[in-house]
Amino acid sequence: MGDEAAWLASLVGPTGPTGATGATGATGGTGPTGSTGATGATGPTGATGATGATGATGGAADIAAEIHAATSKATPVDADELGLVDSAAANGLKNLTWANLKATLLAYFQGLFREKLTAARTYYVRSDGSDSNNGLANTSGGAFLTIQKAIDTVAALDLGIYDVTTRCTGAFTAGATLKTLVGAGKHIIRGAADDTTTMTVTVAGGHCFYFGDSGFSGAYQLQYMKLSTTTSGNCISGAGGGGIVFFGNNDFGPCAGAHIQVSQGQLVRAMGAYTISGGAAVHAGAYDTGLCRLSNFAVTITGTPNFSSAFAVVGRMGVLHAYGVSYSGSATGVRYSADSNGVIGTSAGDTFFPGNAAGTKTNGGQYV
């Protein structure tokens, strides 16, 4: 007979086989969060990762907004700069000074329009100058070389109401053709000093100054120079087309043709005393309605020059006025020739002009 414990143990049979797993029961509710555990030790540094691709460049500043917000300036100066996108350099940004912009625009518009003068101007011609100069300085590096270059330069201007003076220094052997002028101003061509020695024009086989292009107009003034021609040619020669040439304080030297010749509506007029130091075929001639006025000035004759045709000549309704002229000195040759309804006016008698032979009147020519 055993005790109670043994009895209870006898009641337990052997373990049976494991039964099939039962169905999972419903999830129970979440229990309360437990307290945070202590921070663990820092682990070792990992290896450096690969470099990422470069990001896109950020946007440029708003240039238009900056310009609009900038302080304004009414009058730029030469050193001021403007921004420029250079199309010839991949549209890169460049700067352009106000001085360079002005020079570029001037060269551009001068090719399209005449420069209009706002004041009188002086050009210079020297025998040591260059026609590639601008003519504005009385130096070898600034002055023109030829009178013709000065004439062409002035003819390209709009003179407005202003005169242009060209001062010449040297002995010149090339003749010049006067060109039509635009505006009310005149072109004064003269020696650099108030004498006839600093500028001489001696042309072989041509005219010293010629104005005869069709439609020629404008006013020129020739003074303080000595003029001569050899072989052929006149000193001042008009051949039609209009225009006015004033002269004075000149010395007319030996001349193969005429010292002064005018025709077809042109006017050549003395505006000062002058000298005759050389002979010519004719001193002054007017033809085909041209007008030559020698009035009211003193003329000094030196060396007894000879005039092989006549001192004064008119023809085909040309007119020559010599009222109030005073001649000192003597010359040889016929005093005057008035032909084909040409008119010479002196109001001083048949022996007024220099010469040693009587004048002639033919075919309706008049001497009064």
Coordinates of C-alpha atoms in Angstrom, one line a residue:
M1 CA 0.0 0.0 0.0
G2 CA 1.5 3.2 -1.0
D3 CA 1.2 6.8 0.0
E4 CA -0.8 9.5 -1.7
A5 CA 2.1 10.6 -4.0
A6 CA 2.6 7.1 -5.2
W7 CA -1.0 6.7 -5.9
L8 CA -1.1 9.9 -7.9
A9 CA 1.9 8.8 -10.0
S10 CA 0.2 5.6 -10.7
L11 CA -2.6 7.4 -12.3
V12 CA -0.3 9.0 -15.1
G13 CA -0.1 6.8 -18.2
P14 CA 2.5 6.8 -20.9
T15 CA 2.9 9.9 -23.2
G16 CA 0.7 9.6 -26.3
P17 CA 1.7 10.6 -29.8
T18 CA 1.7 14.4 -30.7
G19 CA -1.6 15.6 -32.0
A20 CA -2.3 17.7 -35.0
T21 CA -1.6 21.5 -34.7
G22 CA -4.6 23.4 -33.8
A23 CA -5.9 26.5 -35.6
T24 CA -4.0 29.8 -34.8
G25 CA -5.9 31.9 -32.3
A26 CA -6.7 35.6 -32.6
T27 CA -3.8 38.1 -32.0
G28 CA -3.9 39.5 -28.6
G29 CA -3.7 43.2 -27.8
T30 CA -0.3 45.0 -27.8
G31 CA 1.3 45.1 -24.5
P32 CA 2.8 48.2 -22.9
T33 CA 6.2 49.5 -24.5
G34 CA 9.1 48.4 -22.5
S35 CA 11.8 50.8 -21.3
T36 CA 14.6 51.9 -23.8
G37 CA 17.7 49.8 -23.6
A38 CA 21.2 51.3 -23.2
T39 CA 22.9 52.7 -26.4
G40 CA 25.2 50.2 -27.9
A41 CA 28.9 51.0 -28.9
T42 CA 29.6 52.9 -32.2
G43 CA 30.4 50.6 -35.0
P44 CA 33.5 51.0 -37.3
T45 CA 33.4 53.7 -40.2
G46 CA 32.3 52.2 -43.5
A47 CA 34.2 52.5 -46.8
T48 CA 33.8 55.8 -48.9
G49 CA 31.1 55.5 -51.5
A50 CA 31.5 56.3 -55.3
T51 CA 31.4 60.0 -56.4
G52 CA 28.0 61.0 -57.8
A53 CA 27.4 62.8 -61.1
T54 CA 27.9 66.7 -61.2
G55 CA 24.6 68.5 -60.9
A56 CA 23.3 71.1 -63.4
T57 CA 24.7 74.7 -63.2
G58 CA 22.4 77.1 -61.5
G59 CA 20.6 79.9 -63.5
A60 CA 22.5 83.2 -64.4
A61 CA 21.7 86.5 -62.8
D62 CA 18.9 88.5 -64.4
I63 CA 21.0 91.0 -66.4
A64 CA 18.0 92.8 -67.7
A65 CA 16.6 93.4 -64.2
E66 CA 20.0 94.6 -63.0
I67 CA 20.3 97.1 -65.9
H68 CA 16.7 98.3 -65.4
A69 CA 17.4 98.9 -61.7
A70 CA 20.7 100.6 -62.2
T71 CA 21.2 104.4 -61.7
S72 CA 20.6 106.3 -65.0
K73 CA 23.2 108.5 -66.7
A74 CA 22.2 111.1 -69.2
T75 CA 25.5 111.8 -71.0
P76 CA 28.0 109.0 -71.5
V77 CA 31.8 109.7 -71.6
D78 CA 34.4 108.0 -73.8
A79 CA 35.5 105.5 -71.1
D80 CA 32.0 104.2 -70.3
E81 CA 31.3 100.6 -71.3
L82 CA 28.3 98.8 -72.7
G83 CA 27.7 95.0 -72.8
L84 CA 28.0 93.2 -76.1
V85 CA 27.2 89.7 -77.2
D86 CA 29.9 88.8 -79.6
S87 CA 28.3 86.7 -82.4
A88 CA 31.8 86.0 -83.9
A89 CA 33.0 84.5 -80.6
A90 CA 30.3 81.9 -79.7
N91 CA 28.1 84.7 -78.4
G92 CA 30.5 85.5 -75.6
L93 CA 30.1 88.6 -73.5
K94 CA 32.3 91.5 -74.4
N95 CA 32.5 95.2 -73.5
L96 CA 32.3 98.1 -75.9
T97 CA 33.5 101.6 -74.9
W98 CA 31.4 104.7 -75.8
A99 CA 34.4 106.1 -77.7
N100 CA 34.6 103.0 -79.9
L101 CA 30.9 103.0 -80.5
K102 CA 31.0 106.7 -81.6
A103 CA 33.9 106.1 -84.0
T104 CA 32.2 103.0 -85.5
L105 CA 28.9 104.9 -86.0
L106 CA 30.7 107.9 -87.5
A107 CA 32.5 105.8 -90.1
Y108 CA 29.3 104.0 -90.9
F109 CA 27.1 107.0 -91.4
Q110 CA 29.8 109.0 -93.2
G111 CA 29.5 106.3 -95.8
L112 CA 25.8 107.0 -96.2
F113 CA 25.4 110.7 -95.5
R114 CA 27.4 113.9 -95.8
E115 CA 29.0 115.3 -92.6
K116 CA 27.3 118.6 -91.8
L117 CA 29.5 121.3 -90.4
T118 CA 28.5 123.0 -87.2
A119 CA 31.5 125.4 -87.3
A120 CA 34.1 126.7 -89.7
R121 CA 36.9 124.2 -90.4
T122 CA 40.6 124.4 -91.5
Y123 CA 42.5 121.8 -93.5
Y124 CA 46.2 121.8 -94.2
V125 CA 48.2 120.8 -97.3
R126 CA 52.0 120.4 -97.2
S127 CA 54.5 119.1 -99.6
D128 CA 55.7 116.6 -96.9
G129 CA 52.1 115.5 -96.0
S130 CA 50.1 112.5 -97.1
D131 CA 46.7 112.0 -98.7
S132 CA 46.1 109.2 -96.2
N133 CA 46.1 111.8 -93.4
N134 CA 42.9 113.6 -92.2
G135 CA 44.3 117.0 -93.2
L136 CA 43.4 118.6 -89.8
A137 CA 46.8 119.2 -88.4
N138 CA 49.7 121.4 -89.8
T139 CA 52.2 118.6 -89.5
S140 CA 53.7 116.1 -91.9
G141 CA 51.7 113.4 -90.1
G142 CA 48.4 115.4 -90.3
A143 CA 48.3 117.5 -93.5
F144 CA 47.3 116.3 -96.9
L145 CA 49.8 116.1 -99.7
T146 CA 47.8 117.5 -102.6
I147 CA 45.4 120.4 -103.1
Q148 CA 43.1 118.0 -104.9
K149 CA 42.6 115.9 -101.8
A150 CA 41.6 118.9 -99.9
I151 CA 39.1 119.9 -102.6
D152 CA 37.6 116.4 -102.7
T153 CA 37.3 116.2 -99.0
V154 CA 35.5 119.6 -98.7
A155 CA 33.2 118.7 -101.6
A156 CA 32.0 115.6 -99.7
L157 CA 30.8 117.8 -96.8
D158 CA 27.6 119.7 -96.2
L159 CA 29.0 123.2 -95.5
G160 CA 25.8 124.6 -94.2
I161 CA 26.6 128.3 -93.5
Y162 CA 30.2 127.7 -92.7
D163 CA 33.4 128.4 -94.7
V164 CA 36.3 125.9 -95.0
T165 CA 39.8 127.2 -95.3
T166 CA 42.7 125.1 -96.7
R167 CA 46.1 126.5 -95.9
C168 CA 48.9 125.3 -98.2
T169 CA 52.7 125.2 -97.8
G170 CA 55.1 124.2 -100.5
A171 CA 55.7 124.2 -104.3
F172 CA 53.0 122.3 -106.1
T173 CA 53.2 121.0 -109.7
A174 CA 49.8 119.3 -110.1
G175 CA 46.7 121.2 -111.1
A176 CA 43.4 120.9 -109.3
T177 CA 39.8 120.6 -110.4
L178 CA 37.3 122.5 -108.3
K179 CA 34.2 120.4 -107.3
T180 CA 30.6 121.3 -106.6
L181 CA 30.0 122.4 -103.0
V182 CA 26.9 121.7 -100.9
G183 CA 25.7 124.6 -98.6
A184 CA 26.1 128.3 -98.5
G185 CA 29.7 128.3 -97.3
K186 CA 32.7 128.7 -99.6
H187 CA 36.1 126.9 -99.8
I188 CA 39.0 129.2 -99.3
I189 CA 42.3 127.9 -100.7
R190 CA 45.3 129.9 -99.8
G191 CA 48.9 130.0 -98.9
A192 CA 49.7 129.4 -95.2
A193 CA 51.1 132.9 -94.8
D194 CA 49.9 136.3 -96.1
D195 CA 52.3 136.3 -99.0
T196 CA 52.8 134.7 -102.4
T197 CA 56.0 132.8 -101.6
T198 CA 54.8 130.0 -99.2
M199 CA 52.5 128.5 -101.9
T200 CA 53.4 128.3 -105.6
V201 CA 51.5 126.3 -108.2
T202 CA 53.4 125.7 -111.5
V203 CA 51.8 123.3 -113.9
A204 CA 53.2 122.0 -117.1
G205 CA 50.6 121.3 -119.8
G206 CA 47.5 121.9 -117.7
H207 CA 45.5 124.4 -115.6
C208 CA 46.4 125.4 -112.1
F209 CA 42.7 125.6 -111.0
Y210 CA 40.0 124.3 -113.4
F211 CA 36.2 124.5 -112.9
G212 CA 34.2 123.3 -115.9
D213 CA 32.2 120.2 -115.0
S214 CA 28.5 120.3 -116.1
G215 CA 26.3 121.5 -113.3
F216 CA 29.2 122.9 -111.3
S217 CA 28.2 125.2 -108.5
G218 CA 29.7 126.6 -105.4
A219 CA 32.0 129.4 -104.3
Y220 CA 35.8 129.2 -104.1
Q221 CA 38.4 131.8 -103.0
L222 CA 42.0 131.6 -104.2
Q223 CA 44.5 133.9 -102.5
Y224 CA 48.1 134.3 -101.3
M225 CA 49.6 132.1 -104.0
K226 CA 51.7 132.4 -107.1
L227 CA 50.3 130.8 -110.3
S228 CA 52.1 129.8 -113.5
T229 CA 51.8 127.3 -116.4
T230 CA 54.2 126.1 -119.0
T231 CA 53.5 124.5 -122.5
S232 CA 49.7 125.0 -122.2
G233 CA 47.0 125.7 -119.7
N234 CA 45.5 128.6 -117.8
C235 CA 46.1 129.7 -114.2
I236 CA 42.3 130.1 -113.3
S237 CA 40.3 128.3 -116.0
G238 CA 36.5 128.2 -116.2
A239 CA 34.9 126.2 -119.0
G240 CA 31.2 126.3 -118.2
G241 CA 28.8 124.9 -115.6
G242 CA 28.4 127.9 -113.3
G243 CA 30.1 128.6 -110.0
I244 CA 32.0 131.6 -108.6
V245 CA 35.7 132.0 -108.0
F246 CA 37.1 134.9 -106.0
F247 CA 40.8 135.8 -106.1
G248 CA 43.1 138.3 -104.6
N249 CA 46.5 138.9 -103.1
N250 CA 47.9 136.6 -105.9
D251 CA 50.9 136.8 -108.1
F252 CA 50.2 135.7 -111.7
G253 CA 53.5 134.5 -113.2
P254 CA 54.4 133.3 -116.7
C255 CA 51.5 131.5 -118.3
A256 CA 51.1 129.6 -121.6
G257 CA 47.4 130.4 -121.8
A258 CA 45.3 132.9 -119.9
H259 CA 45.9 134.1 -116.3
I260 CA 42.1 134.2 -115.9
Q261 CA 39.5 132.7 -118.2
V262 CA 35.7 132.4 -117.6
S263 CA 32.8 131.2 -119.7
Q264 CA 29.1 130.0 -119.8
G265 CA 27.5 131.8 -116.9
Q266 CA 30.5 131.5 -114.5
L267 CA 31.8 134.4 -112.5
V268 CA 35.5 135.1 -111.6
R269 CA 35.9 138.2 -109.4
A270 CA 38.8 140.0 -107.9
M271 CA 38.4 140.6 -104.1
G272 CA 41.8 142.1 -103.4
A273 CA 44.9 143.7 -104.9
Y274 CA 47.2 141.4 -106.9
T275 CA 50.4 141.3 -108.9
I276 CA 51.3 140.3 -112.5
S277 CA 54.9 139.2 -112.8
G278 CA 54.8 137.2 -116.0
G279 CA 53.4 137.3 -119.5
A280 CA 50.6 135.2 -121.0
A281 CA 48.5 134.9 -124.1
V282 CA 45.7 136.8 -122.2
H283 CA 45.6 138.2 -118.8
A284 CA 41.8 138.1 -118.4
G285 CA 39.2 136.7 -120.8
A286 CA 35.4 136.2 -120.7
Y287 CA 33.4 134.1 -123.2
D288 CA 29.9 132.7 -123.8
T289 CA 28.1 134.9 -121.2
G290 CA 30.8 134.4 -118.6
L291 CA 31.6 137.4 -116.4
C292 CA 35.0 138.5 -115.2
R293 CA 35.1 141.4 -112.7
L294 CA 38.5 143.0 -111.9
S295 CA 36.9 146.2 -110.4
N296 CA 38.1 148.4 -107.6
F297 CA 41.5 147.0 -106.8
A298 CA 45.1 147.9 -107.4
V299 CA 47.1 145.7 -109.8
T300 CA 50.9 145.9 -109.8
I301 CA 52.8 144.8 -112.9
T302 CA 56.5 143.9 -112.7
G303 CA 59.0 143.1 -115.4
T304 CA 57.1 144.4 -118.4
P305 CA 55.4 141.2 -119.3
N306 CA 54.0 140.6 -122.8
F307 CA 50.5 139.5 -123.7
S308 CA 50.6 137.8 -127.1
S309 CA 46.9 137.9 -127.9
A310 CA 45.7 140.8 -125.7
F311 CA 45.6 141.9 -122.1
A312 CA 41.8 141.8 -121.9
V313 CA 39.7 139.7 -124.2
V314 CA 35.9 139.1 -124.6
G315 CA 33.9 137.1 -127.1
R316 CA 30.5 135.6 -127.8
M317 CA 28.7 137.8 -125.3
G318 CA 31.3 137.5 -122.6
V319 CA 31.5 140.5 -120.2
L320 CA 34.6 141.9 -118.5
H321 CA 34.3 144.8 -115.9
A322 CA 37.4 146.7 -114.9
Y323 CA 35.8 149.8 -113.3
G324 CA 38.0 151.5 -110.7
V325 CA 41.0 149.3 -111.3
S326 CA 44.4 151.1 -111.0
Y327 CA 47.4 149.6 -112.9
S328 CA 51.0 150.4 -112.0
G329 CA 53.8 149.2 -114.2
S330 CA 53.8 148.5 -117.9
A331 CA 53.3 145.6 -120.3
T332 CA 53.6 145.0 -124.1
G333 CA 51.0 143.7 -126.5
V334 CA 47.4 144.6 -127.6
R335 CA 45.5 146.3 -124.8
Y336 CA 42.1 144.6 -125.5
S337 CA 40.1 142.6 -127.9
A338 CA 36.2 142.7 -128.0
D339 CA 34.6 140.3 -130.4
S340 CA 31.2 138.7 -131.2
N341 CA 29.1 140.9 -129.0
G342 CA 31.4 140.7 -126.1
V343 CA 31.5 143.7 -123.8
I344 CA 34.4 145.3 -121.9
G345 CA 33.6 148.1 -119.4
T346 CA 36.2 150.5 -118.0
S347 CA 34.8 154.0 -118.4
A348 CA 38.4 155.0 -118.7
G349 CA 39.3 155.3 -122.4
D350 CA 41.0 153.1 -125.0
T351 CA 44.5 153.3 -123.4
F352 CA 43.3 152.2 -119.9
F353 CA 44.6 148.6 -120.0
P354 CA 48.4 147.9 -120.0
G355 CA 50.0 147.3 -123.4
N356 CA 51.7 149.1 -126.2
A357 CA 49.2 148.4 -129.1
A358 CA 45.7 149.7 -129.6
G359 CA 42.7 147.5 -128.8
T360 CA 40.3 146.1 -131.3
K361 CA 36.5 145.8 -131.6
T362 CA 35.1 143.3 -134.1
N363 CA 31.8 141.6 -135.0
G364 CA 29.7 143.7 -132.6
G365 CA 32.2 143.6 -129.7
Q366 CA 32.0 146.7 -127.5
Y367 CA 34.5 148.6 -125.4
V368 CA 32.8 151.2 -123.1

